[in-house]
Amino acid sequence: MTTPGETTQMVHEFAEALAKVGGVTHPVQDVTEATQVVSSLCEGRRVTTHSDDLVAAVTEGLERTDDPWAADVGVTSAHAAVAATGTLVLTFDESRPRSTPLVPPSHVAVVPTDRLVPSYQHAMDLLASLAASGRMPSGVQCVTGPSSSGDIEMVLVRGMHGPAEVHVVLVGVSSRERS
Amino acid sequence: MTDHSSAALEGREHLRPDRPDWAASHIPAHRRPLPLVTREAVGRPAAKAAAERLAGRSADWQQGRWPPEFDVLRERASAIRRETLADLDTHLQTLTASVERSGGVVHRAATGEQAADIVRRIAAEHGAGLVVKSKSMVTEEIHLNERLEQAGMSVVETDLGEYLVQLGDERPAHIIAPAVHLSREDVAGRFARLDGRDPDQDGDDDPVTLARFARERMREDFRRADVGVTGVNFAVAETGTLVTVTNEGNADLVTSQPRVHIAVMTIEKVLPRFADLGVLVPLLTYAGMHQDVTVYQTMITGPRRTGERDGPDELHLVILDNGRSGILGTRYEEVLCCIRCGACQTACPVFRTLGGGHAYASVYGGPIGAVLTPLLSDRAEDRDLPYLSSLCGACGDVCPVKIPLPDMLVDLRADAVAAATGPKAATRRLGWRAWATSWRSPRVYRAQVAAARVVNRALPDRLLARLPGMPRAWARGRALPDPGALPDPEAPPDGPPEREAPR
């Protein structure tokens, strides 16, 4: 079991690691606050979303499309998030298409803090245990920040084929823990 | 058959390859002697710029020293890779069963030609006109693009660096930095030609603008392609999961949009357990790019399942041997531990000075290429490749899975000498044997060193510069030894250093 102190520590680590690769973390207290953040990130933009309860709640009232190629933002919820590296582990199934976090130029993930794991190895162990119980998804994407390329003169360019913008809304962080 | 045309390759006919023949995507059956190729390579201005870029990447390597957390991963990865090779057949059988259980189709190919043909056949059966690819060295090895294009298909490399070398009809110059030999001006020039603009007119050569140009051109192709082809960084035996590691996100698009996904791997890419990814992925990305982890790891277990809105209807895995099982059980077996991070290339001073891997005139350049190519190739001239090394040992220091590349380079040179035939090789062998025999006698050794001292004092300093022909080329940059520095004729020849008596 993870203690509240360890979770706070992981929230900070995650935000720091994600910032290092050009992503933005938004720690929020609860679903109400998450909805406000997601609304302001998606204002005036068309969203395509994964169909799960949390994502449905935070994207209520936004302009939607089922076509990821016509969307400006893809909103997902991750299976796990790695504190040490800022990595999101996204699993795909009938209600979670692969295109949602991939095709639109911006990706917003809403992740409860109890899905944080300390290290990349922990995330792989988690997926291994899914496989062991016969629940390995057909597609998994581990993603750390915006897509990038260093193929021209080894200069880092953010926003290659995948999204140029990655926002992670961490739900369950009290205002006291944020400082 | 669907529309063949690729938006990304539109205007390709305006491009004229400006690379030397030894950099061409099509590797000819024979190449000129290495010294001639390397002299030409080193003399190109582009080589110097590429060397500087690679040296910059290499400078932050702590040569021979790994950060403690990665040192631990390196130990574990080395053990995992060797353990896998020890029982490769079993792991491949497990992998095959797992992929089939998840709904994929597994094909085995003994040769590159067979592998390319399997891919062509699957693509043709689906009436494919447009094929999108994510970066893969094995598809270079089997010359897949050529084969598919001959069958009338359009093939688009979607990794930015691979796209750039595809436009120039070149091979990748580095395993993970295919276009490291190109400047931003080169890239801007290629894009201007594609676009029908004048390449000599000052255009925007900001890498951000150039990357966006490639992104926009490829988006339509991702959507319209019939078949997606990828390599495999790791194939997990116990789950049948195929893992591809990228930064650009192109592997995700290639494996999610087209109706058919064909993955190509060589036999040694298999990993026993899913949890092993926790060791190998961070190690691969740190060794290759100094990233804690790359942006994307794409993990595919079978085709799309009932009710899923995207992902391929069919997943095919082609497992290629191409001479590798012949390396198993030999003293070179550990070369199959390689995870293709490219660190040995970046660290190699010879590779850098050559401006990348083109001058090796083979699919794989650098230390890993100089070892792997002669082991896999039938070309007699590839036995020279181990000589493209100063034996400084940097490749061994940076190898994340501890392949003893420097030792292998030496052993392969010995093999090349042993395999050499003809009067020239016989004379050379005779000469070395005579030298070895003469120095075995202390009396003859002393006499020779004393004579060398006398001769050396008598020779003019500029003698080396006056040598004719080939010897002069050899002598460039060399000096005659200082007579005082010659070994003491009384000292035993190269004997073991005197050791302190054990206490």
XYZ file of C-alpha atoms in Angstrom:
682
model
C 0.000 0.000 0.000
C 1.215 3.487 -0.823
C 1.122 5.990 2.037
C -0.248 9.535 1.492
C 3.290 10.878 1.945
C 4.617 8.619 -0.804
C 1.815 9.686 -3.146
C 2.612 13.358 -2.568
C 6.239 12.610 -3.315
C 5.263 10.812 -6.542
C 3.046 13.699 -7.670
C 6.019 16.064 -7.404
C 8.366 13.633 -9.105
C 5.917 13.043 -11.938
C 5.396 16.774 -12.544
C 9.134 17.391 -12.577
C 9.889 14.507 -14.958
C 7.082 15.475 -17.341
C 8.183 19.124 -17.353
C 11.692 18.009 -18.327
C 10.337 16.566 -21.583
C 7.950 19.423 -22.327
C 4.671 18.185 -20.813
C 2.488 20.000 -18.276
C 1.030 18.552 -15.057
C -2.111 19.991 -13.464
C -2.567 18.678 -9.913
C -6.219 19.038 -8.816
C -8.221 18.125 -5.720
C -11.219 16.366 -7.244
C -13.354 15.743 -10.329
C -15.013 19.178 -10.087
C -11.654 20.897 -10.221
C -10.482 18.528 -12.970
C -13.523 19.458 -15.060
C -12.630 23.142 -14.735
C -9.044 22.506 -15.871
C -10.096 20.302 -18.804
C -12.723 22.854 -19.866
C -10.220 25.660 -19.939
C -7.678 23.510 -21.842
C -10.287 22.500 -24.419
C -12.171 25.767 -24.731
C -13.250 26.411 -28.302
C -11.660 23.135 -29.476
C -13.232 19.911 -30.646
C -12.464 16.893 -28.488
C -12.444 13.165 -29.081
C -12.436 11.048 -25.944
C -11.998 7.628 -24.431
C -15.311 6.383 -23.047
C -14.821 5.903 -19.369
C -16.703 7.390 -16.420
C -13.946 9.739 -15.330
C -13.314 11.079 -18.843
C -17.058 11.424 -19.463
C -17.416 13.438 -16.262
C -14.581 15.871 -16.953
C -15.490 16.454 -20.630
C -19.186 17.137 -20.152
C -20.456 20.006 -22.267
C -17.470 20.087 -24.642
C -17.859 19.973 -28.417
C -17.233 16.356 -29.457
C -16.354 14.396 -32.530
C -15.901 10.670 -33.113
C -13.358 11.308 -35.858
C -9.909 11.716 -34.287
C -8.602 13.338 -37.503
C -11.168 16.131 -37.073
C -10.433 16.651 -33.368
C -8.157 19.262 -31.813
C -7.752 17.464 -28.501
C -7.819 13.809 -27.444
C -8.893 13.212 -23.847
C -7.917 9.927 -22.189
C -7.421 8.336 -18.832
C -4.254 6.334 -18.236
C -4.057 2.856 -16.762
C -0.978 3.954 -14.815
C 1.484 6.825 -14.612
C 5.184 6.538 -13.798
C 6.469 9.085 -11.269
C 10.172 8.749 -12.060
C 9.841 9.329 -15.809
C 6.541 11.192 -16.369
C 5.266 8.287 -18.459
C 1.577 7.525 -19.091
C 0.586 3.903 -19.668
C -2.455 3.910 -21.967
C -4.339 0.690 -22.642
C -6.662 0.341 -25.639
C -9.914 -1.582 -26.004
C -13.413 -1.165 -27.484
C -14.079 2.009 -25.500
C -10.522 3.360 -25.750
C -9.305 3.758 -29.366
C -5.578 3.995 -30.117
C -6.098 7.156 -32.171
C -7.462 9.276 -29.320
C -4.147 10.150 -27.632
C -2.247 9.991 -30.938
C -3.910 11.722 -33.854
C -5.135 15.103 -32.482
C -2.391 17.737 -31.993
C -3.084 17.924 -28.274
C -3.484 15.177 -25.661
C -5.080 15.650 -22.238
C -4.939 12.710 -19.812
C -6.927 12.607 -16.582
C -5.281 10.348 -14.015
C -6.277 9.659 -10.387
C -3.211 9.775 -8.141
C -3.784 6.204 -6.957
C -2.632 5.080 -10.402
C 0.861 6.512 -9.876
C 3.650 3.952 -9.653
C 7.220 4.833 -8.673
C 9.242 3.471 -11.601
C 9.095 2.246 -15.174
C 9.806 -1.266 -13.897
C 6.691 -1.046 -11.700
C 4.617 -0.149 -14.763
C 5.996 -3.132 -16.676
C 5.251 -5.420 -13.703
C 1.696 -4.067 -13.674
C 1.253 -4.898 -17.372
C 2.860 -8.305 -16.820
C 0.270 -9.052 -14.147
C -2.510 -8.043 -16.571
C -1.054 -10.523 -19.043
C -0.794 -13.213 -16.380
C -4.533 -12.936 -15.735
C -5.295 -13.084 -19.452
C -6.184 -9.400 -19.735
C -3.323 -8.087 -21.865
C -4.818 -5.405 -24.161
C -4.230 -5.629 -27.933
C -2.590 -2.230 -27.790
C -0.628 -0.414 -25.085
C 1.069 2.929 -25.500
C 3.624 4.159 -23.005
C 4.042 7.847 -23.721
C 6.343 10.377 -22.099
C 5.623 13.947 -23.148
C 4.989 15.411 -26.606
C 6.232 13.540 -29.695
C 9.657 14.708 -30.843
C 12.427 14.242 -33.363
C 16.136 14.944 -33.363
C 16.706 13.833 -36.916
C 17.757 17.201 -38.346
C 21.236 18.094 -37.051
C 20.332 16.436 -33.726
C 18.260 19.499 -32.825
C 15.260 18.607 -30.635
C 11.937 19.423 -32.298
C 8.723 18.877 -30.337
C 5.547 17.889 -32.160
C 6.465 15.313 -34.809
C 3.825 12.721 -35.758
C 2.137 12.437 -32.377
C 0.760 15.372 -30.341
C 2.850 18.503 -29.817
C 1.149 19.187 -26.506
C 0.611 16.872 -23.516
C -1.339 17.836 -20.377
C -1.789 15.499 -17.434
C -4.483 16.302 -14.904
C -3.656 14.444 -11.665
C -6.821 14.045 -9.621
C -6.674 13.719 -5.840
C -4.025 16.226 -4.843
C -5.072 18.543 -1.999
C -4.023 22.181 -2.154
C -1.721 21.567 0.828
C 0.131 18.841 -1.084
C 0.686 21.057 -4.101
C 3.204 23.399 -2.547
C -6.088 -2.207 -56.166
C -6.233 1.071 -54.289
C -4.608 4.380 -55.127
C -0.824 4.019 -55.153
C 0.152 7.613 -54.825
C 1.785 8.862 -51.676
C 1.361 12.472 -50.614
C 4.723 12.368 -48.839
C 6.588 11.261 -51.950
C 4.862 13.655 -54.355
C 7.475 15.485 -56.405
C 10.105 12.826 -55.749
C 10.970 12.811 -59.451
C 12.469 16.306 -59.053
C 15.109 14.954 -56.686
C 18.468 13.926 -58.025
C 20.616 11.791 -55.739
C 23.763 13.725 -54.854
C 25.355 11.020 -52.738
C 28.418 8.920 -53.609
C 27.725 5.408 -54.928
C 28.780 3.757 -51.664
C 25.998 5.583 -49.790
C 23.275 4.364 -52.164
C 20.272 2.470 -50.849
C 21.055 -0.348 -53.239
C 24.269 -2.017 -52.068
C 26.234 -3.247 -55.083
C 27.569 -6.807 -55.194
C 31.139 -5.514 -55.012
C 32.798 -2.415 -53.674
C 36.134 -0.737 -54.227
C 38.937 -1.448 -51.718
C 38.246 0.096 -48.329
C 41.180 2.580 -48.348
C 39.804 4.184 -51.501
C 36.266 4.464 -50.130
C 37.369 5.780 -46.756
C 39.715 8.354 -48.281
C 36.843 9.713 -50.330
C 34.509 9.667 -47.306
C 36.894 11.506 -44.982
C 37.554 14.148 -47.639
C 33.917 15.204 -47.936
C 33.049 18.452 -46.105
C 29.816 16.831 -44.887
C 31.880 14.245 -43.002
C 33.426 16.906 -40.807
C 30.074 18.408 -39.849
C 28.623 14.991 -39.083
C 31.703 14.107 -37.019
C 31.195 17.243 -34.950
C 27.530 16.477 -34.336
C 28.331 12.918 -33.302
C 31.225 14.057 -31.124
C 28.874 16.481 -29.395
C 26.525 13.606 -28.604
C 29.444 11.483 -27.484
C 31.022 14.169 -25.293
C 28.480 13.701 -22.561
C 29.270 10.023 -22.423
C 31.247 9.220 -19.337
C 33.564 6.977 -21.286
C 33.714 3.638 -19.578
C 31.665 4.829 -16.647
C 27.953 4.341 -16.323
C 25.693 6.161 -13.828
C 25.083 3.749 -10.918
C 21.379 3.144 -11.672
C 22.114 2.306 -15.305
C 25.125 0.229 -14.326
C 22.729 -2.067 -12.472
C 20.428 -2.263 -15.513
C 23.446 -2.980 -17.713
C 24.427 -5.989 -15.600
C 20.903 -7.346 -15.621
C 20.362 -6.715 -19.335
C 23.630 -8.463 -20.195
C 22.506 -11.498 -18.203
C 19.006 -11.511 -19.746
C 20.364 -11.305 -23.296
C 22.873 -14.128 -22.780
C 20.303 -16.286 -21.037
C 17.972 -15.772 -24.023
C 20.592 -16.759 -26.579
C 21.423 -19.906 -24.617
C 17.949 -21.225 -25.311
C 16.876 -19.238 -28.326
C 14.842 -21.943 -30.042
C 12.633 -22.510 -27.021
C 11.981 -18.776 -26.635
C 11.098 -18.469 -30.319
C 8.666 -21.371 -30.016
C 7.036 -19.738 -26.993
C 6.842 -16.436 -28.871
C 5.267 -18.088 -31.889
C 2.646 -19.814 -29.741
C 1.866 -16.562 -27.888
C 1.512 -14.473 -31.050
C -0.756 -17.106 -32.585
C -2.822 -17.304 -29.409
C -3.417 -13.552 -29.610
C -4.615 -13.876 -33.199
C -1.436 -13.019 -35.114
C 0.166 -15.037 -37.916
C 3.830 -16.017 -37.641
C 6.091 -16.593 -40.656
C 9.651 -17.921 -40.480
C 12.217 -16.890 -43.093
C 15.708 -18.324 -43.489
C 16.985 -15.665 -45.884
C 16.410 -11.973 -46.468
C 14.971 -12.731 -49.851
C 12.389 -15.069 -48.332
C 11.425 -12.489 -45.711
C 10.987 -9.723 -48.299
C 8.937 -12.068 -50.405
C 6.633 -12.969 -47.522
C 5.963 -9.265 -46.868
C 5.387 -8.600 -50.568
C 2.988 -11.529 -50.832
C 0.906 -10.457 -47.803
C 0.749 -6.871 -49.064
C -0.198 -8.004 -52.561
C -2.913 -10.314 -51.233
C -4.517 -7.272 -49.653
C -4.231 -5.316 -52.878
C -1.911 -2.857 -51.196
C -0.896 0.208 -53.160
C 0.472 2.340 -50.339
C 2.693 0.987 -47.564
C 3.804 3.099 -44.596
C 6.854 2.042 -42.604
C 8.276 2.954 -39.255
C 12.020 2.844 -38.833
C 13.526 -0.620 -39.035
C 17.069 -1.827 -39.705
C 16.007 -5.366 -40.594
C 13.905 -4.125 -43.497
C 17.065 -2.391 -44.748
C 18.839 -5.716 -44.430
C 16.246 -7.488 -46.602
C 15.972 -4.564 -49.083
C 12.233 -4.514 -48.559
C 11.475 -1.150 -50.160
C 13.083 -2.199 -53.413
C 11.078 -5.423 -53.450
C 7.744 -3.728 -52.750
C 8.393 -0.979 -55.286
C 9.206 -3.591 -57.920
C 5.762 -5.025 -57.186
C 4.248 -1.629 -57.983
C 3.647 -0.381 -54.446
C 4.521 3.016 -52.989
C 6.554 2.725 -49.789
C 6.884 5.670 -47.424
C 9.444 5.831 -44.635
C 7.702 7.777 -41.867
C 10.567 8.293 -39.431
C 11.842 11.786 -40.290
C 15.468 10.677 -40.686
C 14.504 7.633 -42.751
C 12.275 9.817 -44.938
C 15.221 12.135 -45.592
C 17.525 9.304 -46.646
C 14.746 7.738 -48.699
C 14.365 11.003 -50.630
C 18.115 11.030 -51.298
C 18.204 7.321 -52.258
C 20.650 6.697 -49.416
C 20.997 4.159 -46.627
C 20.650 5.269 -42.999
C 24.008 6.660 -41.868
C 23.507 5.660 -38.221
C 21.243 3.090 -36.553
C 19.230 5.655 -34.598
C 20.190 8.867 -36.424
C 19.733 7.910 -40.089
C 20.238 11.441 -41.436
C 23.119 12.504 -39.188
C 25.225 13.225 -42.306
C 22.769 15.851 -43.571
C 22.789 19.548 -42.686
C 19.634 21.600 -42.320
C 20.503 23.178 -45.672
C 20.600 19.724 -47.276
C 17.185 18.957 -45.803
C 15.728 22.305 -46.879
C 17.098 21.695 -50.390
C 15.461 18.264 -50.653
C 12.138 19.604 -49.421
C 12.265 22.602 -51.788
C 12.806 20.280 -54.768
C 9.909 18.058 -53.650
C 7.745 21.131 -53.470
C 8.839 22.365 -56.896
C 10.636 25.382 -55.399
C 14.122 26.571 -56.296
C 16.482 24.892 -53.805
C 19.095 27.628 -54.257
C 16.742 30.341 -53.155
C 17.057 31.147 -49.467
C 14.325 29.201 -47.730
C 13.477 28.606 -44.119
C 15.868 25.973 -42.818
C 14.754 25.993 -39.198
C 14.456 22.327 -38.099
C 11.028 23.128 -36.582
C 9.704 24.321 -39.956
C 11.290 21.403 -41.799
C 9.855 18.840 -39.373
C 6.406 20.394 -39.747
C 6.683 20.138 -43.536
C 7.352 16.387 -43.241
C 4.567 15.950 -40.667
C 1.969 17.602 -42.880
C 3.001 15.615 -45.949
C 2.737 12.303 -44.131
C -0.564 12.657 -42.330
C -2.614 11.793 -45.389
C -0.455 8.711 -46.033
C -0.993 7.365 -42.507
C -4.738 7.546 -43.059
C -4.773 6.055 -46.528
C -2.116 3.360 -46.307
C -3.266 -0.226 -46.729
C -0.358 -1.834 -44.937
C 1.907 -0.732 -42.088
C 5.363 -2.278 -41.764
C 7.434 -2.016 -38.591
C 10.545 -3.527 -37.117
C 10.545 -4.898 -33.585
C 12.781 -3.715 -30.762
C 11.699 -6.484 -28.415
C 9.317 -9.413 -28.856
C 8.082 -10.786 -25.533
C 7.859 -14.578 -25.667
C 5.480 -15.144 -22.749
C 2.831 -12.680 -23.981
C 3.476 -12.395 -27.733
C 3.833 -8.622 -27.365
C 5.787 -6.743 -30.046
C 7.458 -3.603 -28.739
C 8.639 -0.715 -30.886
C 10.458 2.266 -29.405
C 10.232 5.707 -31.052
C 10.177 9.412 -30.262
C 8.099 10.575 -33.195
C 4.965 8.471 -32.663
C 5.130 7.111 -36.199
C 5.131 3.465 -35.084
C 1.842 4.123 -33.267
C 0.285 5.545 -36.431
C 1.672 2.769 -38.628
C 0.251 0.114 -36.286
C -3.136 1.745 -35.654
C -4.385 3.128 -38.980
C -3.745 0.601 -41.808
C -5.815 -2.594 -42.084
C -2.760 -4.819 -42.003
C 0.309 -4.667 -39.776
C 3.397 -6.626 -40.779
C 6.204 -6.688 -38.211
C 9.635 -7.960 -39.189
C 12.203 -9.134 -36.628
C 15.377 -11.174 -36.529
C 15.582 -14.229 -34.300
C 17.619 -12.581 -31.526
C 15.028 -9.881 -30.737
C 13.045 -12.183 -28.464
C 12.790 -11.466 -24.718
C 11.634 -14.206 -22.343
C 9.440 -12.207 -19.940
C 7.332 -9.048 -20.145
C 8.951 -7.694 -16.963
C 12.339 -7.750 -18.777
C 11.120 -4.638 -20.624
C 11.582 -2.728 -17.370
C 15.309 -3.355 -17.730
C 15.842 -3.235 -21.480
C 13.689 -0.290 -22.537
C 15.276 2.309 -20.218
C 18.726 0.913 -20.980
C 18.185 1.051 -24.746
C 16.937 4.612 -24.633
C 19.672 5.803 -22.290
C 22.436 4.149 -24.298
C 21.094 5.390 -27.601
C 19.839 8.859 -26.821
C 20.552 9.716 -23.195
C 16.833 9.814 -22.540
C 15.434 8.244 -19.367
C 12.869 6.750 -21.676
C 11.871 7.561 -25.275
C 8.566 9.327 -25.900
C 6.785 6.204 -27.183
C 6.889 2.494 -26.516
C 4.279 0.855 -28.709
C 3.215 -2.558 -27.394
C 1.160 -4.697 -29.740
C -0.411 -7.996 -28.693
C -2.350 -9.380 -31.633
C -4.630 -7.600 -34.113
C -7.626 -5.481 -33.097
C -10.261 -7.339 -31.104
C -14.031 -7.443 -31.578
C -15.577 -4.055 -31.019
C -12.312 -2.082 -31.190
C -12.519 0.983 -33.414
C -8.950 1.059 -34.671
C -5.912 -1.138 -34.993
C -5.208 -3.625 -37.806
C -7.546 -6.472 -38.795
C -4.514 -8.661 -39.385
C -1.156 -8.893 -37.678
C 1.724 -10.753 -39.290
C 5.092 -11.374 -37.673
C 8.008 -12.348 -39.898
C 10.893 -13.921 -37.961
C 14.115 -13.829 -39.966
C 17.329 -15.775 -39.433
C 19.540 -14.582 -42.307
C 22.695 -16.289 -41.062
C 22.308 -15.542 -37.375
C 21.791 -19.085 -36.141
C 25.192 -19.837 -37.672
C 26.765 -17.374 -35.210
C 25.194 -19.129 -32.204
C 27.662 -21.326 -30.414
C 30.699 -19.630 -31.965
C 33.051 -17.231 -30.193
C 31.040 -14.389 -31.767
C 27.712 -15.456 -30.254
C 27.523 -12.425 -27.949
C 27.197 -10.086 -30.943
C 23.589 -11.304 -31.052
C 23.012 -9.621 -27.669
C 22.935 -6.303 -29.589
C 19.818 -4.187 -29.016
C 20.634 -1.702 -31.833
C 21.078 1.395 -29.676
C 23.791 2.854 -31.911
C 25.974 3.871 -28.944
C 29.054 2.092 -30.357
C 28.668 4.039 -33.589
C 28.374 7.379 -31.831
C 31.380 6.591 -29.637
C 33.636 5.289 -32.428
C 36.255 7.821 -33.608
C 36.638 6.027 -36.937
C 32.882 6.012 -37.598
C 32.702 9.706 -36.728
C 35.652 10.680 -38.900
C 34.043 8.857 -41.804
C 30.961 11.043 -41.295
C 28.703 8.084 -40.471
C 28.192 4.547 -41.647
C 27.954 4.951 -45.427
C 31.626 4.276 -46.063
C 31.238 0.791 -44.574
C 29.217 0.067 -47.720
C 27.024 -2.329 -45.777
C 23.689 -2.102 -43.970
C 25.249 -1.805 -40.522
C 28.181 0.562 -40.028
C 30.399 1.333 -37.065
C 31.833 -1.231 -34.646
C 28.677 -3.358 -34.576
C 28.608 -3.350 -38.383
C 32.312 -4.139 -38.651
C 31.671 -7.229 -36.518
C 28.237 -8.309 -37.733
C 28.681 -7.732 -41.477
C 31.594 -10.128 -42.066
C 29.774 -12.749 -39.995
C 26.574 -12.480 -42.050
C 27.914 -11.607 -45.485
C 29.293 -13.730 -48.294
C 31.166 -10.805 -49.859
C 34.907 -11.448 -49.549
C 35.601 -7.703 -49.302
C 33.514 -7.414 -46.131
C 36.266 -9.263 -44.259
C 38.162 -5.940 -44.331
C 35.575 -4.141 -42.217
C 37.137 -5.036 -38.811
C 40.105 -2.899 -39.878
C 37.886 0.212 -39.658
C 38.742 0.582 -35.984
C 41.554 2.083 -33.970
C 40.877 -0.566 -31.282
C 40.523 2.240 -28.743
C 37.866 0.224 -26.914
C 35.202 2.946 -26.698
C 32.621 0.676 -28.357
C 33.064 -1.908 -25.627
C 32.804 0.723 -22.888
C 29.522 2.158 -24.141
C 27.845 -1.113 -25.098
C 24.771 -1.466 -22.856
C 24.863 -5.262 -23.085
C 28.645 -5.600 -22.757
C 29.439 -7.123 -26.141
C 33.250 -7.449 -26.282
C 33.368 -5.611 -29.620
C 37.092 -4.693 -29.448
C 38.081 -8.355 -28.887
C 35.811 -9.462 -31.706
C 37.343 -6.893 -34.068
C 40.786 -8.348 -33.353
C 39.597 -11.944 -33.729
C 37.875 -11.150 -37.020
C 41.102 -9.633 -38.341
C 42.839 -12.886 -37.471
C 40.084 -14.780 -39.272
C 40.484 -12.532 -42.310
C 44.221 -13.191 -42.424
C 43.692 -16.918 -41.998
C 41.072 -16.960 -44.740
C 43.109 -14.876 -47.186
C 44.429 -16.790 -50.185
C 46.751 -16.037 -53.097
C 50.483 -15.283 -53.431
C 50.231 -11.899 -51.660
C 48.637 -13.422 -48.570
C 51.136 -16.285 -48.602
C 54.106 -13.883 -48.750
C 52.653 -11.829 -45.933
C 52.123 -14.889 -43.758
C 55.663 -16.079 -44.492
C 57.077 -12.676 -43.511
C 55.280 -12.576 -40.177
C 56.275 -16.162 -39.438
C 59.939 -15.401 -40.147
C 59.789 -12.336 -37.913
C 58.166 -14.292 -35.093
C 60.740 -17.075 -35.372
C 63.707 -14.708 -35.407
C 62.546 -12.796 -32.313
C 62.103 -16.028 -30.434
C 65.907 -16.170 -30.188
C 67.326 -13.543 -27.774
C 70.552 -13.424 -29.789
C 68.808 -12.638 -33.090
C 66.485 -10.174 -31.360
C 69.413 -8.231 -29.858
C 71.224 -8.201 -33.157
C 68.173 -6.843 -34.985
C 67.480 -4.084 -32.483
C 71.145 -3.023 -32.471
C 71.096 -2.926 -36.275
C 67.846 -0.927 -36.268
C 69.480 1.664 -33.989
C 72.348 2.110 -36.383
C 70.141 2.282 -39.471
C 67.698 4.644 -37.783
C 70.461 7.116 -36.872
C 71.704 7.059 -40.444
C 68.321 7.710 -42.086
C 67.274 11.279 -42.954
C 64.163 12.522 -41.138
C 62.325 13.288 -44.336
C 62.736 9.791 -45.677
C 59.090 8.907 -45.064
C 57.884 11.851 -47.142
C 60.029 10.688 -50.045
C 58.648 7.183 -50.228
C 56.923 6.347 -53.506
C 53.291 5.387 -54.104
C 51.325 3.381 -51.530
C 54.080 3.420 -48.875
C 53.926 7.227 -48.920
C 50.197 7.164 -48.206
C 50.929 4.822 -45.331
C 53.714 7.087 -44.079
C 51.570 10.233 -44.002
C 51.212 11.325 -40.412
C 53.870 8.906 -39.221
C 57.405 9.577 -38.043
C 60.534 7.440 -37.728
C 61.078 6.284 -34.174
C 63.448 8.245 -32.009
C 66.594 6.046 -31.806
C 66.664 6.524 -28.033
C 63.138 5.171 -27.783
C 63.990 1.895 -29.469
C 63.910 -1.009 -27.050
C 67.033 -1.897 -25.142
C 68.674 -4.742 -27.054
C 69.567 -6.338 -23.721
C 65.928 -6.417 -22.565
C 63.923 -9.578 -23.284
C 61.500 -9.100 -26.197
C 57.996 -8.264 -24.982
C 58.255 -10.668 -22.078
C 55.922 -10.489 -19.124
C 56.672 -7.481 -16.925
C 58.661 -8.289 -13.828
C 56.365 -8.851 -10.961
C 56.962 -8.319 -7.302
C 57.551 -11.507 -5.452
C 54.390 -12.611 -3.690
C 54.377 -11.752 -0.050
